[in-house]
XYZ file of C-alpha atoms in Angstrom:
536
model
C -24.891 -21.583 43.283
C -26.512 -20.479 40.080
C -29.931 -21.290 41.540
C -29.483 -18.633 44.202
C -28.278 -16.033 41.777
C -31.272 -16.512 39.565
C -33.623 -16.315 42.487
C -32.034 -13.046 43.505
C -32.735 -11.674 40.074
C -36.128 -13.204 39.441
C -37.956 -10.404 41.194
C -40.710 -8.077 40.097
C -40.594 -7.013 36.487
C -39.324 -3.535 35.803
C -42.674 -2.431 34.390
C -44.487 -3.331 37.562
C -41.788 -1.618 39.576
C -42.164 1.601 37.616
C -45.901 1.525 38.242
C -45.184 1.162 41.941
C -42.988 4.237 41.962
C -45.492 6.318 40.028
C -47.367 6.806 43.284
C -44.377 8.226 45.163
C -44.414 11.842 46.326
C -42.344 14.535 44.646
C -41.560 15.583 41.101
C -39.513 14.046 38.377
C -36.103 14.952 37.072
C -37.049 17.205 34.172
C -34.216 18.222 31.927
C -33.483 21.921 31.899
C -35.364 22.808 35.099
C -32.812 23.944 37.694
C -35.347 23.689 40.510
C -36.258 20.096 39.681
C -35.023 17.884 42.501
C -32.173 15.456 42.163
C -34.082 12.262 42.856
C -32.021 9.686 44.738
C -33.479 6.243 45.390
C -32.370 4.792 48.694
C -32.695 1.112 49.505
C -33.133 1.741 53.213
C -35.410 4.065 55.175
C -34.190 4.943 58.659
C -36.221 3.461 61.466
C -34.945 6.443 63.468
C -33.445 9.625 62.036
C -31.611 10.720 65.179
C -28.060 9.427 64.816
C -27.568 10.102 68.518
C -29.915 7.232 69.188
C -29.696 4.898 66.229
C -26.749 4.395 63.945
C -26.729 2.641 60.603
C -26.211 3.308 56.914
C -29.768 4.527 56.365
C -29.753 7.371 58.866
C -26.103 8.262 58.120
C -27.185 8.881 54.524
C -29.745 11.447 55.685
C -27.697 12.903 58.546
C -24.741 13.735 56.274
C -27.009 16.138 54.370
C -28.479 17.867 57.442
C -25.722 17.875 60.041
C -22.209 19.272 60.025
C -19.575 17.327 61.972
C -17.057 18.744 64.390
C -14.196 17.633 62.117
C -14.041 16.102 58.665
C -12.176 12.873 57.862
C -10.505 12.852 54.457
C -10.243 9.864 52.149
C -6.587 9.353 53.135
C -7.547 9.081 56.821
C -6.344 12.571 57.758
C -8.609 15.244 59.246
C -9.583 18.758 58.244
C -11.731 21.461 59.864
C -15.511 21.508 59.842
C -17.304 23.076 62.833
C -13.964 22.974 64.648
C -11.195 24.997 62.994
C -8.407 23.389 65.019
C -7.900 21.066 67.969
C -5.297 19.926 70.446
C -4.914 17.108 72.942
C -3.282 17.240 76.362
C -0.002 15.445 77.021
C -1.796 12.638 78.876
C -4.094 12.100 75.863
C -7.236 12.674 77.892
C -8.415 16.231 77.224
C -9.276 17.400 73.719
C -9.809 21.123 73.179
C -11.707 22.205 70.088
C -11.446 25.726 68.699
C -14.703 26.385 66.879
C -15.373 28.301 63.697
C -17.082 31.669 64.048
C -19.837 32.894 61.744
C -21.575 29.523 61.267
C -25.372 29.585 61.093
C -27.845 26.797 61.829
C -30.833 26.106 59.596
C -33.089 27.997 62.031
C -31.000 31.146 61.652
C -29.341 30.945 65.074
C -25.572 31.316 65.390
C -23.402 28.317 66.219
C -21.060 28.488 69.207
C -19.658 26.323 72.020
C -22.950 26.442 73.935
C -24.593 24.479 71.115
C -21.922 21.781 71.384
C -22.472 21.719 75.143
C -26.258 21.416 74.737
C -25.768 18.667 72.148
C -23.622 16.768 74.682
C -26.015 17.404 77.571
C -28.921 15.732 75.862
C -27.099 12.390 76.009
C -27.292 12.518 79.795
C -30.713 14.122 80.211
C -33.220 12.213 82.293
C -35.336 9.875 80.218
C -33.281 10.248 77.056
C -33.311 7.447 74.506
C -29.809 8.053 73.171
C -26.625 6.029 73.391
C -23.668 8.198 74.294
C -20.620 8.197 72.010
C -17.889 6.124 73.615
C -15.718 9.200 74.158
C -18.297 11.369 75.934
C -18.210 11.278 79.750
C -21.004 12.846 81.804
C -19.856 16.077 83.407
C -16.410 15.904 81.827
C -16.922 18.512 79.115
C -17.217 22.261 79.290
C -17.491 25.575 77.493
C -14.160 27.377 77.795
C -15.420 30.452 75.951
C -17.943 31.086 73.178
C -15.739 29.417 70.577
C -13.723 26.935 72.624
C -15.057 23.643 73.979
C -13.208 20.791 75.668
C -13.974 17.228 76.623
C -12.047 14.927 78.937
C -12.107 11.200 78.169
C -11.889 8.345 80.637
C -8.895 6.976 78.767
C -6.888 8.043 75.697
C -8.630 7.133 72.441
C -6.710 7.119 69.176
C -9.998 7.213 67.278
C -11.334 10.393 68.921
C -11.162 12.531 65.779
C -12.658 9.744 63.682
C -15.582 9.477 66.090
C -16.033 13.259 66.078
C -16.214 13.183 62.277
C -19.330 10.986 62.183
C -23.006 11.839 62.775
C -22.878 9.782 65.999
C -22.531 13.089 67.859
C -25.126 15.324 66.153
C -24.395 19.014 66.726
C -27.811 20.694 66.928
C -28.942 24.247 67.603
C -29.626 24.792 71.295
C -33.027 26.277 70.508
C -34.096 23.217 68.558
C -33.045 20.911 71.384
C -35.449 22.794 73.653
C -38.193 22.890 71.054
C -38.212 19.245 70.001
C -37.852 15.963 71.893
C -35.507 13.112 71.069
C -38.604 11.207 69.989
C -39.515 13.977 67.537
C -36.046 13.870 65.980
C -36.134 10.095 65.778
C -39.471 9.995 63.966
C -39.312 13.155 61.845
C -36.101 14.450 60.236
C -37.667 17.899 59.709
C -37.280 18.487 63.464
C -33.490 18.040 63.233
C -31.840 21.482 63.051
C -28.200 21.270 62.067
C -25.731 23.331 60.041
C -25.269 20.965 57.107
C -25.599 21.679 53.382
C -29.325 20.867 53.119
C -32.444 21.731 55.117
C -35.017 18.936 55.554
C -38.322 20.219 54.194
C -40.896 17.452 54.148
C -40.983 13.801 55.124
C -43.571 11.234 54.170
C -42.991 7.991 56.040
C -42.547 5.081 53.708
C -42.088 7.349 50.700
C -39.662 10.252 50.646
C -37.718 13.073 52.249
C -37.211 16.367 50.411
C -34.235 18.637 51.068
C -33.545 22.245 50.096
C -30.118 23.812 49.706
C -28.940 25.778 52.763
C -27.597 28.945 51.178
C -25.719 30.016 54.327
C -23.696 26.767 54.408
C -20.027 27.663 54.674
C -18.139 24.914 56.486
C -17.812 22.379 53.684
C -14.712 21.703 51.664
C -15.957 24.131 48.995
C -16.523 26.917 51.548
C -19.914 27.531 49.982
C -23.403 26.118 49.491
C -24.258 22.916 47.655
C -24.560 22.999 43.868
C -28.055 21.473 43.829
C -31.078 23.474 44.893
C -33.287 20.520 45.739
C -32.861 16.836 46.561
C -35.507 14.213 47.013
C -34.585 10.940 48.684
C -37.142 8.250 47.896
C -37.148 5.090 49.968
C -37.460 2.109 47.661
C -36.305 -1.137 49.277
C -36.849 -3.395 46.270
C -33.803 -3.394 43.983
C -35.589 -3.978 40.697
C -38.033 -1.173 41.501
C -35.111 1.223 41.929
C -33.542 0.116 38.672
C -36.834 0.325 36.813
C -37.457 3.870 38.056
C -33.964 4.934 37.045
C -34.285 3.444 33.591
C -37.680 5.084 33.055
C -36.401 8.550 33.994
C -38.349 8.809 37.240
C -35.130 9.137 39.208
C -31.603 10.453 38.726
C -29.679 7.969 40.875
C -30.272 4.611 42.509
C -28.350 3.244 45.459
C -27.372 -0.324 46.307
C -27.347 -1.559 42.719
C -27.046 -5.350 42.711
C -23.738 -6.267 41.039
C -25.545 -8.533 38.606
C -27.361 -5.457 37.225
C -24.278 -3.258 36.995
C -23.062 -4.175 33.513
C -26.495 -3.708 31.962
C -26.860 -0.246 33.482
C -23.418 0.770 32.251
C -24.288 -0.474 28.781
C -27.459 1.623 28.905
C -25.386 4.753 29.505
C -25.672 5.206 33.243
C -22.604 6.110 35.269
C -21.735 3.659 38.029
C -19.798 4.959 41.004
C -18.637 2.949 43.947
C -15.998 2.750 46.598
C -14.737 0.011 48.914
C -16.043 0.303 52.428
C -13.791 0.500 55.464
C -14.359 -1.125 58.821
C -15.725 -4.593 59.431
C -16.719 -6.258 56.138
C -19.772 -8.499 56.015
C -18.901 -11.365 58.339
C -20.468 -14.296 60.110
C -19.569 -14.062 63.777
C -19.515 -17.476 65.403
C -20.705 -17.959 68.978
C -17.666 -19.287 70.849
C -19.379 -19.519 74.234
C -22.133 -22.071 73.677
C -23.795 -24.480 71.275
C -21.992 -26.474 68.601
C -19.818 -23.510 67.536
C -18.201 -23.407 70.983
C -16.019 -26.203 69.553
C -13.263 -24.777 67.369
C -13.423 -27.932 65.202
C -17.015 -27.078 64.226
C -16.016 -23.489 63.504
C -13.086 -24.696 61.416
C -15.419 -26.994 59.493
C -17.611 -23.990 58.653
C -14.578 -22.112 57.354
C -13.739 -25.004 55.039
C -17.211 -26.341 54.258
C -18.494 -23.679 51.855
C -16.971 -22.676 48.532
C -16.849 -18.963 49.315
C -14.865 -17.982 46.220
C -17.535 -19.458 43.961
C -20.505 -18.269 46.035
C -19.311 -14.673 46.383
C -18.241 -14.545 42.755
C -21.640 -15.802 41.691
C -23.833 -13.645 43.919
C -21.822 -10.459 43.348
C -20.717 -10.968 39.745
C -17.064 -10.394 40.591
C -17.665 -6.805 41.768
C -17.208 -7.529 45.485
C -13.960 -8.908 46.839
C -13.895 -11.823 49.174
C -13.028 -10.807 52.748
C -10.318 -12.680 54.600
C -10.200 -10.985 57.954
C -12.266 -8.773 60.248
C -11.306 -5.424 58.718
C -11.451 -4.271 55.123
C -8.079 -3.732 53.385
C -8.441 0.067 53.169
C -9.206 0.601 56.847
C -6.822 3.096 58.548
C -4.239 3.226 59.995
C -2.018 2.223 57.101
C -0.680 -1.289 57.483
C -3.415 -2.434 59.865
C -4.848 -4.933 57.383
C -3.172 -8.324 57.783
C -2.725 -9.721 54.282
C -0.861 -12.740 55.718
C -4.290 -14.192 56.539
C -5.318 -14.256 52.880
C -5.405 -17.804 51.529
C -4.652 -19.330 54.933
C -7.518 -21.833 54.582
C -9.105 -23.480 51.592
C -12.445 -24.927 50.587
C -12.137 -28.607 51.484
C -15.336 -30.455 52.355
C -13.483 -33.703 53.061
C -11.358 -31.924 55.663
C -14.471 -30.238 57.063
C -16.220 -33.616 57.404
C -13.192 -35.039 59.220
C -13.211 -32.106 61.647
C -16.888 -32.658 62.402
C -16.222 -36.340 63.091
C -13.445 -35.339 65.504
C -15.961 -33.009 67.165
C -18.213 -36.030 67.828
C -20.662 -35.761 64.962
C -20.426 -39.303 63.727
C -24.083 -40.220 63.228
C -26.584 -39.092 60.619
C -30.375 -38.758 60.762
C -32.954 -39.503 58.089
C -32.585 -35.985 56.684
C -28.857 -36.460 56.161
C -27.899 -34.148 59.035
C -24.993 -35.172 61.253
C -25.795 -36.133 64.822
C -23.760 -36.374 68.008
C -23.542 -39.301 70.433
C -26.868 -38.248 71.975
C -28.558 -38.177 68.586
C -28.794 -34.376 68.516
C -28.602 -33.004 64.956
C -25.925 -30.447 64.023
C -28.147 -27.356 63.746
C -26.644 -23.855 63.505
C -28.989 -20.871 63.884
C -27.869 -17.947 61.652
C -29.626 -14.775 62.775
C -30.060 -11.573 60.743
C -31.344 -8.108 61.605
C -34.063 -7.928 58.936
C -33.830 -4.120 58.878
C -30.254 -4.312 57.718
C -30.367 -6.984 55.016
C -28.894 -5.593 51.807
C -26.518 -6.646 49.059
C -28.481 -9.916 48.759
C -26.933 -11.037 52.022
C -29.807 -13.429 52.579
C -29.122 -14.940 49.160
C -25.464 -15.337 50.105
C -26.436 -17.044 53.359
C -28.758 -19.416 51.520
C -25.940 -20.412 49.173
C -23.643 -21.171 52.103
C -26.504 -23.035 53.773
C -26.897 -25.247 50.702
C -23.176 -25.939 50.402
C -22.561 -27.026 54.005
C -25.688 -29.151 54.021
C -23.790 -31.468 51.685
C -21.564 -32.376 54.633
C -24.430 -32.680 57.117
C -24.623 -29.197 58.679
C -28.145 -27.793 59.007
C -28.008 -23.972 58.968
C -31.352 -22.412 59.889
C -31.635 -18.769 58.796
C -33.733 -16.508 61.029
C -34.631 -12.925 60.047
C -35.490 -10.913 63.157
C -36.460 -7.324 63.861
C -33.710 -5.208 65.385
C -34.785 -5.549 68.996
C -35.226 -9.316 68.743
C -31.866 -9.639 66.968
C -30.035 -7.705 69.677
C -31.823 -9.676 72.386
C -30.681 -12.948 70.827
C -27.105 -11.625 70.664
C -27.294 -10.667 74.327
C -28.725 -14.048 75.299
C -26.252 -15.977 73.173
C -29.175 -17.777 71.517
C -27.492 -18.258 68.165
C -24.557 -19.978 66.521
C -23.973 -17.508 63.670
C -24.760 -13.779 63.591
C -24.599 -11.642 60.455
C -22.809 -8.334 60.885
C -20.857 -5.536 59.253
C -19.739 -2.262 60.749
C -18.671 0.775 58.748
C -15.978 2.778 60.479
C -12.859 4.323 59.068
C -10.499 3.176 61.781
C -9.376 -0.302 62.787
C -10.542 0.297 66.353
C -13.869 -0.980 65.016
C -12.544 -4.499 65.705
C -13.736 -3.789 69.248
C -17.266 -4.296 67.979
C -16.770 -7.869 66.842
C -14.234 -9.305 69.262
C -13.773 -6.885 72.127
C -15.489 -6.367 75.449
C -17.674 -3.515 74.151
C -19.962 -5.584 71.905
C -18.281 -8.973 71.318
C -20.857 -10.726 69.176
C -18.891 -14.021 69.166
C -18.507 -13.825 72.958
C -14.825 -14.536 72.538
C -12.715 -14.490 75.695
C -9.014 -13.911 75.053
C -7.199 -11.701 77.542
C -4.276 -11.134 75.188
C -6.552 -9.958 72.379
C -8.386 -7.668 74.810
C -5.025 -6.239 75.896
C -3.983 -5.618 72.293
C -7.332 -3.944 71.549
C -7.067 -1.489 74.413
C -3.375 -0.859 73.854
C -4.135 0.076 70.245
C -7.065 2.229 71.327
C -4.854 4.188 73.728
C -1.918 4.679 71.344
C -2.288 8.218 69.986
C 1.068 8.953 68.417
C 2.371 5.724 66.896
C 0.210 4.454 64.022
C 2.813 1.841 63.070
C 2.477 0.236 66.508
C -1.320 0.453 66.318
C -1.195 -1.256 62.936
C 0.995 -4.066 64.252
C -1.388 -4.692 67.157
C -4.351 -4.889 64.794
C -2.457 -7.319 62.565
C -1.858 -9.569 65.586
C -5.536 -9.439 66.521
C -6.609 -10.464 63.015
C -4.154 -13.375 63.008
C -5.414 -14.643 66.370
C -9.094 -14.357 65.401
C -8.397 -16.206 62.174
C -6.360 -18.945 63.855
C -9.163 -19.524 66.359
C -11.902 -19.325 63.701
C -13.858 -16.694 65.643
C -15.305 -14.721 62.738
C -15.880 -16.064 59.232
C -15.145 -13.175 56.802
C -17.384 -13.129 53.726
C -17.160 -10.097 51.412
C -15.894 -6.520 51.373
C -18.779 -4.146 50.798
C -18.648 -2.001 47.709
C -21.648 0.290 47.616
C -22.662 0.774 43.968
C -24.679 3.807 42.862
C -26.031 4.183 39.322
C -26.386 7.794 38.192
C -27.925 9.434 35.152
C -25.040 10.503 32.947
C -26.250 14.120 33.120
C -25.088 14.290 36.722
C -21.694 14.176 38.355
C -20.347 14.700 41.855
C -21.652 11.770 43.933
C -19.121 11.406 46.740
C -18.457 8.662 49.239
C -17.492 9.319 52.795
C -14.349 7.614 54.188
C -16.487 4.731 55.438
C -17.568 4.038 51.866
C -21.150 5.291 52.007
C -22.485 7.472 49.135
C -23.646 10.126 51.536
C -22.521 13.507 50.250
C -24.653 15.378 47.706
C -22.886 18.727 48.201
C -21.012 18.591 44.902
C -23.625 16.853 42.786
C -24.506 18.932 39.726
C -26.058 18.590 36.323
C -23.392 18.734 33.638
C -25.572 18.218 30.566
C -29.178 18.532 29.545
């Protein structure tokens, strides 16, 4: 495993990386200049900035600065007002009524009211739109009650409604801006997104940076006032050592996605490291249960036992990331939903894995040392990645697992695909292993890996589906929801449907002069509202 760790680190030298960044747009963080931007180095650049159409960590990071949500989820899983001051749900759990805050202003100077929420909902159903509607929004089933009251009626009760309303998945935009700009404009250029968040997007240079200016009229945050910083510059720097080199040279004030193997050195150099465990689906390998070799549970079980995950994860992530054991992270709400009974329920045992593969019919071996079945077909497992979402050295982790299971005759072939090709392969079922994680601060997110909504492993279990929807529709009994999610995790583990790998822990290194980096409940470092310079 050491070989893979070294390869992950043996990247461009810091000096070369600094030279690369010297050409980036924007100023530097000059001590004592209050107008100097807080320069944040992001590992990912959104391929689309409109979170109504494309949802991942990269565009969440930008959207949290520009947009204000309907409600705000707190770190303990509870909810507090944002654009909505209060809310209520009907006795049948279907109709949510939101009472909106008065006196809120959008970046374009227009006043926020229920008609803006209505227009923001309407665009999901406009002809020719390129958006994907939030799962709670039903065409025609939402209305303006009065200028500051808006309601929406769901197709079925959803316990996660408030959690969904707290994310940028439903961007609340000014009505005027919706008329002025197309969905395509918002996707390609964040400066066309007009929200009511703490920062106004000023300038965007594709492949380089996005600059933000404080929105002085911002009043709906937890501080009931504007952000502490005047200016922020987000630079998009995918290469980890380039980010670290720029931070160390003083060209930046913070760097995201710090590789764990670099963390100790940065701390020793005086930088502050902040992180937080992510909620939702940890990084997992979903196994195709409907076709190919992994349709056989014995092959899936062999994969569970064939790689030394404790050693691999400890090596790649220097002990800073915990090993995952099930399909949700331990801190995912509701309380008690995480099934710790699954922990330690299987062990690394290559002899047992080899025996399972023999039982599955792989008794031959070709000249390359790969097991073959009775027809002479080699045991090849295609592991597909969305190349736009590879971070945390996930490819390095996959290569280490690939090397370990090859010792027992399994040939894992890693394929890095663009997003559209990746999703097409998922749809077709043309894979054996698919890499995935899904940040969401509610256990309902299990629907994305083993339910009928996405179901990457194409797993068919009527009882699990029943548990998923029963939990989704249970609004007033979190203990029962938690028990259902525990049962789901146990079943998925017993049937070897999803191989859990590690719990994400997004590390940000910050110049010691600054404080206030905050993580949202999902575990993303996406709030700059309270960042401020405390020394200099």
